[in-house]
Coordinates of C-alpha atoms and ligand atoms in Angstrom, one line a residue:
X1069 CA 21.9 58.1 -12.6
X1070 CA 21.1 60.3 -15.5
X1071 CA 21.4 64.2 -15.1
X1072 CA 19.3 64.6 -18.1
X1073 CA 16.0 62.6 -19.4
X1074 CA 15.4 62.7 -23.3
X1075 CA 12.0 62.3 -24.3
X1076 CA 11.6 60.8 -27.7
X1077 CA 7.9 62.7 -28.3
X1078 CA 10.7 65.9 -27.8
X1079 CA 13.4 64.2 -30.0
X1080 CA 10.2 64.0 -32.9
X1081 CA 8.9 67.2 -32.6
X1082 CA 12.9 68.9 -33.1
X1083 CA 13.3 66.4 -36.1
X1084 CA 10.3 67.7 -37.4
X1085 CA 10.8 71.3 -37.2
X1086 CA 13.8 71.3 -38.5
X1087 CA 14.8 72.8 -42.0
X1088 CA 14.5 70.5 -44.4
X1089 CA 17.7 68.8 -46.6
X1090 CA 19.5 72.0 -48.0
X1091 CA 20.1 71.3 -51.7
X1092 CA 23.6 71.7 -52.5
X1093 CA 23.6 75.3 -54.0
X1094 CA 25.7 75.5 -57.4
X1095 CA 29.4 76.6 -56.3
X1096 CA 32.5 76.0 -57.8
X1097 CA 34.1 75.7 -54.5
X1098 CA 32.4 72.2 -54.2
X1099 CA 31.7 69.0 -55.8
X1100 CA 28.6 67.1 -57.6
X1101 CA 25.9 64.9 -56.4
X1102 CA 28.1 62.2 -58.5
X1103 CA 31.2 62.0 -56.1
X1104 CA 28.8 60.9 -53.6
X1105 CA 29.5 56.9 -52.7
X1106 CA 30.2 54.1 -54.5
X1107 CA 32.6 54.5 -57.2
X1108 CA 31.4 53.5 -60.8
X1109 CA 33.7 55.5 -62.9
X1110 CA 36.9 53.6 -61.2
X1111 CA 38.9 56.9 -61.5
X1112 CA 41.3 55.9 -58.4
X1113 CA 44.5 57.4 -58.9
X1114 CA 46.8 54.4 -59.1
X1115 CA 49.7 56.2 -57.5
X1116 CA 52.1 53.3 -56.3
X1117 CA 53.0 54.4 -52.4
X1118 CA 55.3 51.0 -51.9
X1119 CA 57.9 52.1 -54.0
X1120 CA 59.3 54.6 -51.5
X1121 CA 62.9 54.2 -51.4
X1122 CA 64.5 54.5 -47.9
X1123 CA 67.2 53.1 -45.7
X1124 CA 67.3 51.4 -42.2
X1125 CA 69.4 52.7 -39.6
X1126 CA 71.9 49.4 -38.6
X1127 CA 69.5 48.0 -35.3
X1128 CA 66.0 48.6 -36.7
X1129 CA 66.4 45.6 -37.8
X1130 CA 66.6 43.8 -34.6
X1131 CA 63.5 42.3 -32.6
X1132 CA 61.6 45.7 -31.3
X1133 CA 62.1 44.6 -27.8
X1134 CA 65.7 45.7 -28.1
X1135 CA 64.9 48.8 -28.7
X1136 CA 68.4 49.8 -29.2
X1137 CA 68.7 53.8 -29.8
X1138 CA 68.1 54.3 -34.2
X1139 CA 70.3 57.1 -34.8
X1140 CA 68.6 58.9 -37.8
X1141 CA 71.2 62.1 -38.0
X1142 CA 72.4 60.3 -41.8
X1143 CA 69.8 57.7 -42.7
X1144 CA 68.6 58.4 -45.6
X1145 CA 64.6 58.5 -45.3
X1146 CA 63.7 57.1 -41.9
X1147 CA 60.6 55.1 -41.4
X1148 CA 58.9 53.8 -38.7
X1149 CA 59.8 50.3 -38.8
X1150 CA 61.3 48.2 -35.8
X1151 CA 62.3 44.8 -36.0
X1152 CA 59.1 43.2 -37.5
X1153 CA 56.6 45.6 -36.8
X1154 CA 55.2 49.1 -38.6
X1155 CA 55.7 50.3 -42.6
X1156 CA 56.6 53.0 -44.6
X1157 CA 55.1 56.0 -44.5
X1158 CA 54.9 57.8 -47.8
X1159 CA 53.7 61.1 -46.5
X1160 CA 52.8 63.5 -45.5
X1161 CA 55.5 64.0 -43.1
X1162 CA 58.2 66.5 -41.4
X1163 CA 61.5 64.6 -41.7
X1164 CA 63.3 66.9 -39.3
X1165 CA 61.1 65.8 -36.3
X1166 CA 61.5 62.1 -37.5
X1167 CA 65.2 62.8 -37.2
X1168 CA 65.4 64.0 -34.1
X1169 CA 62.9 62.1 -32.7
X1170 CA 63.6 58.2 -33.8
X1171 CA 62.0 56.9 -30.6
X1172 CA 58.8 58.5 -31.6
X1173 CA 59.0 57.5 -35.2
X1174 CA 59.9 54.0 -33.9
X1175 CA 59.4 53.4 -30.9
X1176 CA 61.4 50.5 -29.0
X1177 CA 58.7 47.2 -29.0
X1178 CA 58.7 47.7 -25.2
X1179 CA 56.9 51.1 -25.1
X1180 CA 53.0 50.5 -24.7
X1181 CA 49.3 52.6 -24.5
X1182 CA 50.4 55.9 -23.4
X1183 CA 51.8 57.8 -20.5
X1184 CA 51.9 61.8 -20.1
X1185 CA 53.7 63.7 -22.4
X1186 CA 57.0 64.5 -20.7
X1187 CA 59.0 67.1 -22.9
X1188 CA 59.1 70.2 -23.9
X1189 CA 61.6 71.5 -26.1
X1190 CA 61.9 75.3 -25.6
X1191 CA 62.4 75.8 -28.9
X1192 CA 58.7 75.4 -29.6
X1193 CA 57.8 78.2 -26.6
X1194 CA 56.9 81.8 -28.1
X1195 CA 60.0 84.2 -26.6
X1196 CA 59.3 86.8 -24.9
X1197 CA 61.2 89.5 -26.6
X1198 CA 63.0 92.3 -24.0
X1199 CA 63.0 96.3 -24.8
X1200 CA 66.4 97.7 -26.8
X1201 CA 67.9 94.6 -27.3
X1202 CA 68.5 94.1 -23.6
X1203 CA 67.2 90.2 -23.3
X1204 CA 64.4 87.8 -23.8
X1205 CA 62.6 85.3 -22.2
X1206 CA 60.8 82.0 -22.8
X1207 CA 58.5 79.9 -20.7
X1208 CA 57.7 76.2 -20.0
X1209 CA 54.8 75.6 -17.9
X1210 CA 51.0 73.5 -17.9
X1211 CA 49.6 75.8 -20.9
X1212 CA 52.4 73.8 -23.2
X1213 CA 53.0 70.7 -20.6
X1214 CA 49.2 70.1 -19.0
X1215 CA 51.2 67.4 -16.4
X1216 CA 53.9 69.3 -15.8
X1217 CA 51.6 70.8 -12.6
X1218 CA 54.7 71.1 -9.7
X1219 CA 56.9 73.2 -11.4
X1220 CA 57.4 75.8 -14.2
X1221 CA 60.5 77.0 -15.8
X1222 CA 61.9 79.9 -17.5
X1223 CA 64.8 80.3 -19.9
X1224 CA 65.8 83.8 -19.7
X1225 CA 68.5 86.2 -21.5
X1226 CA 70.3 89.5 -20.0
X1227 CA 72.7 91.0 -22.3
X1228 CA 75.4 93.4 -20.4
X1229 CA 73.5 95.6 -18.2
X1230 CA 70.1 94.2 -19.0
X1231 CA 67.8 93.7 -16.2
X1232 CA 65.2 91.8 -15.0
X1233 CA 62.7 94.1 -13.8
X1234 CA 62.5 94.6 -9.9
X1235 CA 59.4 92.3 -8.8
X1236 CA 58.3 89.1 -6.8
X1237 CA 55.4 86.8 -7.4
X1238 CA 53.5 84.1 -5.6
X1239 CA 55.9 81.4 -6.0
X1240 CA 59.0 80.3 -4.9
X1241 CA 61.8 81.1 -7.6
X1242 CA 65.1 78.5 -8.0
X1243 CA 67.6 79.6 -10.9
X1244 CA 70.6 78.2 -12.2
X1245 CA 72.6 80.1 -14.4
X1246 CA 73.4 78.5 -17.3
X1247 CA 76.2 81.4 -19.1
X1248 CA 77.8 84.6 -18.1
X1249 CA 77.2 86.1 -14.9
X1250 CA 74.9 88.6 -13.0
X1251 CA 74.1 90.5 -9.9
X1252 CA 71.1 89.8 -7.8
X1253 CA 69.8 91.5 -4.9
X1254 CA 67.0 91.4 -2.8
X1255 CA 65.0 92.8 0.4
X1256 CA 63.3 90.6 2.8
X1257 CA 60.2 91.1 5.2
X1258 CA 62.4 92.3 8.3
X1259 CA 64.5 94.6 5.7
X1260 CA 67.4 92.3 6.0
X1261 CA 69.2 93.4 2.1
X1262 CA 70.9 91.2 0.2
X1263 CA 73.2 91.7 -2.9
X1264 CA 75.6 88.9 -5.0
X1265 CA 77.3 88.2 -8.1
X1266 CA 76.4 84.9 -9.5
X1267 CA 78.4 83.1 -12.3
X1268 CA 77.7 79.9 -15.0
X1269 CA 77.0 77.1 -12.4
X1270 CA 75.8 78.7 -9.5
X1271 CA 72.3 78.7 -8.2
X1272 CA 69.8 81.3 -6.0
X1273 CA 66.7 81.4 -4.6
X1274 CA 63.9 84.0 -3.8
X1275 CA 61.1 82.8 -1.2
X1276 CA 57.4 83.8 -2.4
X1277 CA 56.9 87.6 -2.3
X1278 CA 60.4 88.4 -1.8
X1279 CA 61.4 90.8 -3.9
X1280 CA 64.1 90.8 -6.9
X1281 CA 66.1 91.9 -9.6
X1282 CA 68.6 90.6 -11.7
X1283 CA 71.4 92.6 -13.7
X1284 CA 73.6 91.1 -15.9
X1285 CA 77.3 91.9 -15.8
X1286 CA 79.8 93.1 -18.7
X1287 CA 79.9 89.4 -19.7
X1288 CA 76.0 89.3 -20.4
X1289 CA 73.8 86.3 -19.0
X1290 CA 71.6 83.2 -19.4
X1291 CA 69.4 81.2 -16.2
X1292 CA 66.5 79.0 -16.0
X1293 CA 64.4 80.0 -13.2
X1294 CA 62.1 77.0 -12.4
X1295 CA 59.2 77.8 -10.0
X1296 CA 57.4 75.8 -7.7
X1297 CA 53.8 75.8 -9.5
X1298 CA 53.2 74.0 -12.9
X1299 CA 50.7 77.3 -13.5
X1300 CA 53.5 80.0 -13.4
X1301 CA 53.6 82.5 -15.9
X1302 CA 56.1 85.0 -16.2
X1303 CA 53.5 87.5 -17.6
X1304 CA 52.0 87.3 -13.6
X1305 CA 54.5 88.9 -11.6
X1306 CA 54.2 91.8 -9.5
X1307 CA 56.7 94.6 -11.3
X1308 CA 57.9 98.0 -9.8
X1309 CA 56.9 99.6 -12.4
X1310 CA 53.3 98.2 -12.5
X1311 CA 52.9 99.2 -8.5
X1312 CA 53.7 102.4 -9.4
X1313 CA 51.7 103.1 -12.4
X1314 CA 48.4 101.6 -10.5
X1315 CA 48.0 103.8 -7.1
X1316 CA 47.2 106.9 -6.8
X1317 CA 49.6 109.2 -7.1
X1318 CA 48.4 110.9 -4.2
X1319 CA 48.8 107.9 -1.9
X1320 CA 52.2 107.3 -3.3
X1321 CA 53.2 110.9 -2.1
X1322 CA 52.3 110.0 1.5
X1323 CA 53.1 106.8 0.9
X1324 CA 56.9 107.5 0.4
X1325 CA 57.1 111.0 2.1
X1326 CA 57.5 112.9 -1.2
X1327 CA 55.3 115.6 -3.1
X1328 CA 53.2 114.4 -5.8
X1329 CA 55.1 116.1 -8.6
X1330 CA 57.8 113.0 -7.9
X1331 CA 56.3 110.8 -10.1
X1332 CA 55.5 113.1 -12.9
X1333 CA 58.7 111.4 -14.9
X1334 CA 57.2 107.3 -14.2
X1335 CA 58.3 105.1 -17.0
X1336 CA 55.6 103.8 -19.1
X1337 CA 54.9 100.5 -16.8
X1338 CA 56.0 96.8 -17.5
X1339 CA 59.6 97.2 -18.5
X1340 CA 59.7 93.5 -17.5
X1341 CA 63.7 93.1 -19.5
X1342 CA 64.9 96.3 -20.5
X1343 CA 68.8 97.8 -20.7
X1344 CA 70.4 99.3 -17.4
X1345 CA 73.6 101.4 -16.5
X1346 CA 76.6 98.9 -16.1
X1347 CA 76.6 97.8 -12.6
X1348 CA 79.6 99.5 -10.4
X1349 CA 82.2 96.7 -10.5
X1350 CA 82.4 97.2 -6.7
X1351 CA 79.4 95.4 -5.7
X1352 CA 79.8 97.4 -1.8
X1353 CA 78.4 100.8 -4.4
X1354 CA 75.2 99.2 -4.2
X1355 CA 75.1 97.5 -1.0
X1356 CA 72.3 99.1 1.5
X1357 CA 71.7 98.2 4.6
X1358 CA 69.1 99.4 7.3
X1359 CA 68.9 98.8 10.9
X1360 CA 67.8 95.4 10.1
X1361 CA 71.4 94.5 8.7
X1362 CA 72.1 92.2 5.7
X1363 CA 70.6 88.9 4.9
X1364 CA 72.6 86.4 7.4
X1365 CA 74.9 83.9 5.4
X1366 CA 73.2 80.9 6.4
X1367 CA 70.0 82.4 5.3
X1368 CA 71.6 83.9 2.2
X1369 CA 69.9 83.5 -1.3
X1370 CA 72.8 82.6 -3.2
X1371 CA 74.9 79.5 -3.4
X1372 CA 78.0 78.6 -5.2
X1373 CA 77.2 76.0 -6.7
X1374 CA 80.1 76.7 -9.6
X1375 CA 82.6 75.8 -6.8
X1376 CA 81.4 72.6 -5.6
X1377 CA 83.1 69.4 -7.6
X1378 CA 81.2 66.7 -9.0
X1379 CA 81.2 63.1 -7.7
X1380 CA 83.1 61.2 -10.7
X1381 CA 81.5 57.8 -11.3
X1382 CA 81.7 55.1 -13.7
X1383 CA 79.7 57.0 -16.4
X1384 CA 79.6 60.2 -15.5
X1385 CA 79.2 62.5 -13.0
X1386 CA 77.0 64.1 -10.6
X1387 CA 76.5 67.0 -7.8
X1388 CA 73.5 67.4 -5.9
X1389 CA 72.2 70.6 -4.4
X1390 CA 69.3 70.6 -1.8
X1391 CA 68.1 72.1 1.3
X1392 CA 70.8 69.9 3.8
X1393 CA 73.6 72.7 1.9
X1394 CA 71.1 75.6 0.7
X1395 CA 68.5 75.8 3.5
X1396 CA 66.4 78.9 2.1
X1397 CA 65.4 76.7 -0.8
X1398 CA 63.7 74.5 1.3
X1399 CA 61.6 72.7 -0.8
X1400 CA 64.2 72.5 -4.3
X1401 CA 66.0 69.5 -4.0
X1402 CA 68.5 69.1 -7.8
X1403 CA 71.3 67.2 -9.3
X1404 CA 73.5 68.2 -12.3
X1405 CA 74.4 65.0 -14.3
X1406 CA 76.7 64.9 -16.2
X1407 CA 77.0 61.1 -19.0
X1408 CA 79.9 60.4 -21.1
X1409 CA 78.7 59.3 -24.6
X1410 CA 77.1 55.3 -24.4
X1411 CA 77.1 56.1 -20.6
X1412 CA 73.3 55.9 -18.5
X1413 CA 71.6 57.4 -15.6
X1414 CA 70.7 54.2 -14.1
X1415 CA 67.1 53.2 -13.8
X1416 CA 65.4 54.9 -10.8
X1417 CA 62.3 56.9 -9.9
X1418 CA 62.1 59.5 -7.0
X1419 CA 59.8 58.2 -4.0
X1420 CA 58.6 61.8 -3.0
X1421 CA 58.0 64.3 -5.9
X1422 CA 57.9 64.7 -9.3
X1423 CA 61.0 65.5 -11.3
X1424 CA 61.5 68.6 -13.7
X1425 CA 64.1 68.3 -15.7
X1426 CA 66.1 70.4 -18.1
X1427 CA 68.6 69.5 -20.7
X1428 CA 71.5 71.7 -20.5
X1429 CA 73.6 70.2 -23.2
X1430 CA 74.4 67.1 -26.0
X1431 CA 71.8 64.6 -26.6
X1432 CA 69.9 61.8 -24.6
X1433 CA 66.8 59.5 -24.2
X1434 CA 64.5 58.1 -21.5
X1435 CA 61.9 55.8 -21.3
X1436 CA 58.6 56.6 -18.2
X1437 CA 56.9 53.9 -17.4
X1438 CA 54.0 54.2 -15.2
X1439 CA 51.6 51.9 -13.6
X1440 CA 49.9 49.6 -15.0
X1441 CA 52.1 49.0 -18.0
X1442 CA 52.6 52.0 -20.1
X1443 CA 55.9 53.1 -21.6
X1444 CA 56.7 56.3 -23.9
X1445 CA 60.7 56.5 -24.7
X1446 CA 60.9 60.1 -25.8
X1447 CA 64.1 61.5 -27.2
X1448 CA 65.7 65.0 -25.4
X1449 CA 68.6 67.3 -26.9
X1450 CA 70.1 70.7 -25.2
X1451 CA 67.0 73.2 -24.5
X1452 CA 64.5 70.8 -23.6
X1453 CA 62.2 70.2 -20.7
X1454 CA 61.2 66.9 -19.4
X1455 CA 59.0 65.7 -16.4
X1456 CA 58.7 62.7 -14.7
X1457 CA 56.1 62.0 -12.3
X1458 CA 56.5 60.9 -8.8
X1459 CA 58.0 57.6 -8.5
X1460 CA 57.4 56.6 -12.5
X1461 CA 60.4 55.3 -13.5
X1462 CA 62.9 56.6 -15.8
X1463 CA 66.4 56.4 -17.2
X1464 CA 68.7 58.6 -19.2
X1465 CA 70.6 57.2 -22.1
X1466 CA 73.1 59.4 -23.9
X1467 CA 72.6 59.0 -27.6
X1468 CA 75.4 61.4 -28.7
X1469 CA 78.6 61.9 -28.9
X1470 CA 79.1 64.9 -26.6
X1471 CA 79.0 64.6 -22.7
X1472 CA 74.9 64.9 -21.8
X1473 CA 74.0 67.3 -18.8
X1474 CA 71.3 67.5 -17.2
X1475 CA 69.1 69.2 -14.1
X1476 CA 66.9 67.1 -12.0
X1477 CA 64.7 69.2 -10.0
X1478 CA 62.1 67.9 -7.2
X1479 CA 60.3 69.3 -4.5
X1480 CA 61.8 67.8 -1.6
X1481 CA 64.0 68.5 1.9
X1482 CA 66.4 66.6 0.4
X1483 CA 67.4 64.6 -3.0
X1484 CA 66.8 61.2 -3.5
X1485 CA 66.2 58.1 -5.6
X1486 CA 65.4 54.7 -5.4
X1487 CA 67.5 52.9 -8.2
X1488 CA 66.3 49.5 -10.0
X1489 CA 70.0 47.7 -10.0
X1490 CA 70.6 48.6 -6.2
X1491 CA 66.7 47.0 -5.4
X1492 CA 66.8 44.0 -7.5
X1493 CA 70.9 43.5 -6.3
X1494 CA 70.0 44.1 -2.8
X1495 CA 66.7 41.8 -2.2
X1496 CA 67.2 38.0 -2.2
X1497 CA 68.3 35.7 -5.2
X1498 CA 65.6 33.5 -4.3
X1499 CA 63.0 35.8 -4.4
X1500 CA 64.3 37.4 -7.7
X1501 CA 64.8 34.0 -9.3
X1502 CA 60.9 33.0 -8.3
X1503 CA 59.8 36.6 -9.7
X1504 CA 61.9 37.0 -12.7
X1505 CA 63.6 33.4 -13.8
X1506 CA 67.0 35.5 -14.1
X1507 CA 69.7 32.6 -14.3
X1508 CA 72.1 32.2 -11.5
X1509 CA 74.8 33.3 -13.4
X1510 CA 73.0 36.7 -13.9
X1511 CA 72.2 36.9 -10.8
X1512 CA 75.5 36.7 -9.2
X1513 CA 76.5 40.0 -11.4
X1514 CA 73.2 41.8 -9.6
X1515 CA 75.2 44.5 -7.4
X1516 CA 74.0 46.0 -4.2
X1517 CA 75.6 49.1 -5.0
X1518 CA 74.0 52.0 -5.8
X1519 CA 76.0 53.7 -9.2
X1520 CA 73.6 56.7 -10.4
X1521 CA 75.4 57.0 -13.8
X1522 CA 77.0 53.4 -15.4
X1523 CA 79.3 53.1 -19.0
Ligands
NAG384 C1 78.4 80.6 -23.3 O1 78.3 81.4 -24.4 C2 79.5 81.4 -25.2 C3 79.3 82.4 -26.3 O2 78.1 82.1 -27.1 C4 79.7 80.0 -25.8 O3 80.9 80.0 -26.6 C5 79.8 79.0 -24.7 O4 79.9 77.7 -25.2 C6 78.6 79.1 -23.8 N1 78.7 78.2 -22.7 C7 77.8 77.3 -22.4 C8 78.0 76.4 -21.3 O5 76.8 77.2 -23.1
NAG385 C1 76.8 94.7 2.9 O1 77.0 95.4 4.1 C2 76.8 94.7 5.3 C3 76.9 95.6 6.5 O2 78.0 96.4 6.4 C4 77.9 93.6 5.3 O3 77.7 92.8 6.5 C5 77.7 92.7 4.1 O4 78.8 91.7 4.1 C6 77.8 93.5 2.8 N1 77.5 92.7 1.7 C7 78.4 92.6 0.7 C8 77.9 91.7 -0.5 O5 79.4 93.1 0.6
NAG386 C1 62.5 30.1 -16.8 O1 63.5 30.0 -17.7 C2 63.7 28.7 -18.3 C3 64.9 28.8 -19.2 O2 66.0 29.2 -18.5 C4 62.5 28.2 -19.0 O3 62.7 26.9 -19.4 C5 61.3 28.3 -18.0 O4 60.1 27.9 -18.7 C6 61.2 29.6 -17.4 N1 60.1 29.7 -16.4 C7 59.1 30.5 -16.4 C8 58.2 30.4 -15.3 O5 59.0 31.3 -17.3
NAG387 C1 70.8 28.1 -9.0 O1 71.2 28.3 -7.7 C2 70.4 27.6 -6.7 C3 70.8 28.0 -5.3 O2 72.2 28.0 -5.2 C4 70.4 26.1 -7.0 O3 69.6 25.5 -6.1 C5 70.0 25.8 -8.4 O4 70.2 24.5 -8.7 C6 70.9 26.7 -9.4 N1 70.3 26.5 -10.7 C7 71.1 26.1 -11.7 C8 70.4 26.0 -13.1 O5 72.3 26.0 -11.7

């Protein structure tokens, strides 16, 4: 079916009205006729691009299907070359992003056609910068991640006394702090008030439309908020200051019971980060309750996460946070991994929502694969954001020599995974011999254990 028919009597008619060959004006901004096509005067630079001296890091040798990690920190000019496959490139390049990114400049032979992009490093986001030195703020969400589209994220800094601006927005808000310590506190839609210190480690949550603030204490503070919409922006929430500045100061007068001359002293609006008095150390000071009471604990917004211990594995370690211990956040299920260096987050893909991920610390890699058969290996250092779409598989490898900690973040009742090792250990040698000619010696190692994070 075609939308649109072209008539070639029209197609004629627009040929022939239109200007005729513009002869090239004399400008010394451009060439002559002469340059045009074949080459009779043979002037081609004879510049020799194969003598480019380089080095290869000690696997890139190996057949690409190896695709062991190339650790490019002190090779001497990388190349993408793996195994028997690419070249040299003589330039033009950026040699710190081949350095850090050795998967991308040579990629393992295994990776194939293309699959989303699935970092973000937040380095590359445009900070937000805060009022008086009190803070910043930068964002991850679809403008710099276009399939990133279930959750947003943003890195934000309070120095002492600095606040987040007293708001809400449209989406759900789940925050981890990742330094320091603040207060938060909040009102809900029966009036219920609720008010907390929060530490590095520990995690809160504010429903839609529940309003907030933040304050950091003496120590200052960092958090990454992640939000349940890939289209956040923290430019679109609703601030005090902004609800104030845009009704009419008459209505506000009957509106709070006070004369109109109350708000003659309104800050300019959208103070968004901007520096505070120190918060009383006695957190009661600023506890106020109506007749509706406080926030009931089970209910509460906070969680102390700090205080819960990890599950030590073989690799690693791992905690897992989700609405069966934090009900309020009922949709943000997360685990904090932690993998000693060589160690792996097992294979595995999530069966019922995307995964948002952030990179907390050290140095690591993972491969997505998705359906039919493409693979990207992408390579993910402290500060990052990754995302991996529902049920695409993934791993994490660390590729440093520092412990690697992560965040895993879905939206789901509770947290889980389907791992590779436990399916293939767990479903019949005969039918895994038929599909995948493994030996019977390999086979017999298969476990029917799950292990999350293996050495
Ligand atoms: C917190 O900040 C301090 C001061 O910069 C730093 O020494 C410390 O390593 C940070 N902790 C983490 C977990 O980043
Ligand atoms: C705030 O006051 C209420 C009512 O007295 C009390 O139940 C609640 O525990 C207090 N909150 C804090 C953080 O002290
Ligand atoms: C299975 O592996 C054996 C070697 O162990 C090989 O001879 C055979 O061709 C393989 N079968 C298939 C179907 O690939
Ligand atoms: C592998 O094990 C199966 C089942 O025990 C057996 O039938 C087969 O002969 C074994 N194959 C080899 C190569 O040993």
């Amino acid at each position: 079916m075609f939308k649109e028919t072209f008539y070639l009597s029209a197609i004629l008619a627009a040929i022939a009205n239109a200007a005729p060959a513009a002869v090239a004006p004399s400008n010394p901004l451009r060439g002559g006729e002469g340059l045009i096509g074949y080459s009779p005067s043979n002037t081609i630079s004879n510049e020799n691009t194969e003598s480019i001296s380089y080095q290869l890091a000690p696997s890139q040798t190996q057949d690409a299907d190896i695709g062991a990690y190339l650790d490019f920190s002190t090779i001497d000019n990388p190349q993408p070359i793996r195994g028997s496959l690419g070249g040299t490139d003589p330039g033009p390049r950026n040699l710190n992003y081949d350095r850090i990114n050795p998967d991308k400049l040579a990629p393992p032979g295994t990776d194939s056609g293309a699959t989303i992009n699935a970092q973000w490093p937040l380095g590359l986001s445009h900070t937000k910068l805060g009022k008086s030195g009190a803070g910043w703020s930068r964002q991850e969400n679809i403008d710099v991640m276009p399939a990133a589209t279930l959750m947003a994220g943003v890195d934000m800094r309070l120095e002492a006394g600095g606040y987040r601006e007293l708001h809400w927005h449209v989406a759900s808000e789940w925050s981890i702090v990742l330094n320091g310590s603040c207060r938060i506190q909040a009102v809900n839609e029966d009036g219920q008030t609720f008010i907390d210190d929060v530490g590095k480690g520990d995690v809160w949550f504010f429903p839609a439309g529940i309003p907030h603030s933040i304050q950091a204490l003496d120590d200052g503070v960092e958090f990454m908020l992640v939000f349940d919409d890939g289209d956040f922006s923290e430019d679109n929430t609703f601030l005090a200051s902004e609800i104030f500045a845009h009704n009419p100061k008459e209505v506000l007068s009957k509106d709070l019971g006070v004369p109109v001359s109350a708000f003659q002293d309104l800050p300019e609006p959208n103070l968004f980060i901007f520096p505070g008095t120190p918060a009383p150390k006695d957190i009661e000071e600023q506890n106020v309750t109506g007749s509706a009471g406080s926030v009931p604990k089970a209910e509460s917004y906070s969680y102390h996460f700090s205080e819960q211990p990890a599950e030590e594995l073989e690799g690693g370690s791992v905690k897992i946070i989700d609405p069966l211990s934090f009900p309020i956040a009922k949709d943000f299920s997360a685990a904090l991994v932690t993998v000693k260096p060589g160690g792996l987050r097992e294979i595995h893909w999530h069966p019922t929502s995307d995964e948002w991920t952030f990179f907390i610390q050290g140095q690591g890699r993972a491969t997505v694969f998705t359906p039919p058969s493409d693979a990207t290996t992408f390579d993910f250092m402290g500060g990052d954001v990754g995302y991996f779409p529902q049920s695409n598989s993934h791993y994490i490898e660390n590729t440093g020599s520092e412990d690697l900690i992560f965040l895993e973040v879905l939206q789901a009742d509770h947290f889980s995974d389907v791992s590779l090792a436990q399916w293939v250990g767990s479903t019949s040698k005969q039918i895994i011999q038929d599909t995948l000619n493994l030996s019977n010696e390999t086979l017999s190692k298969l476990s029917t254990e799950k292990k999350t994070v293996v050495l």
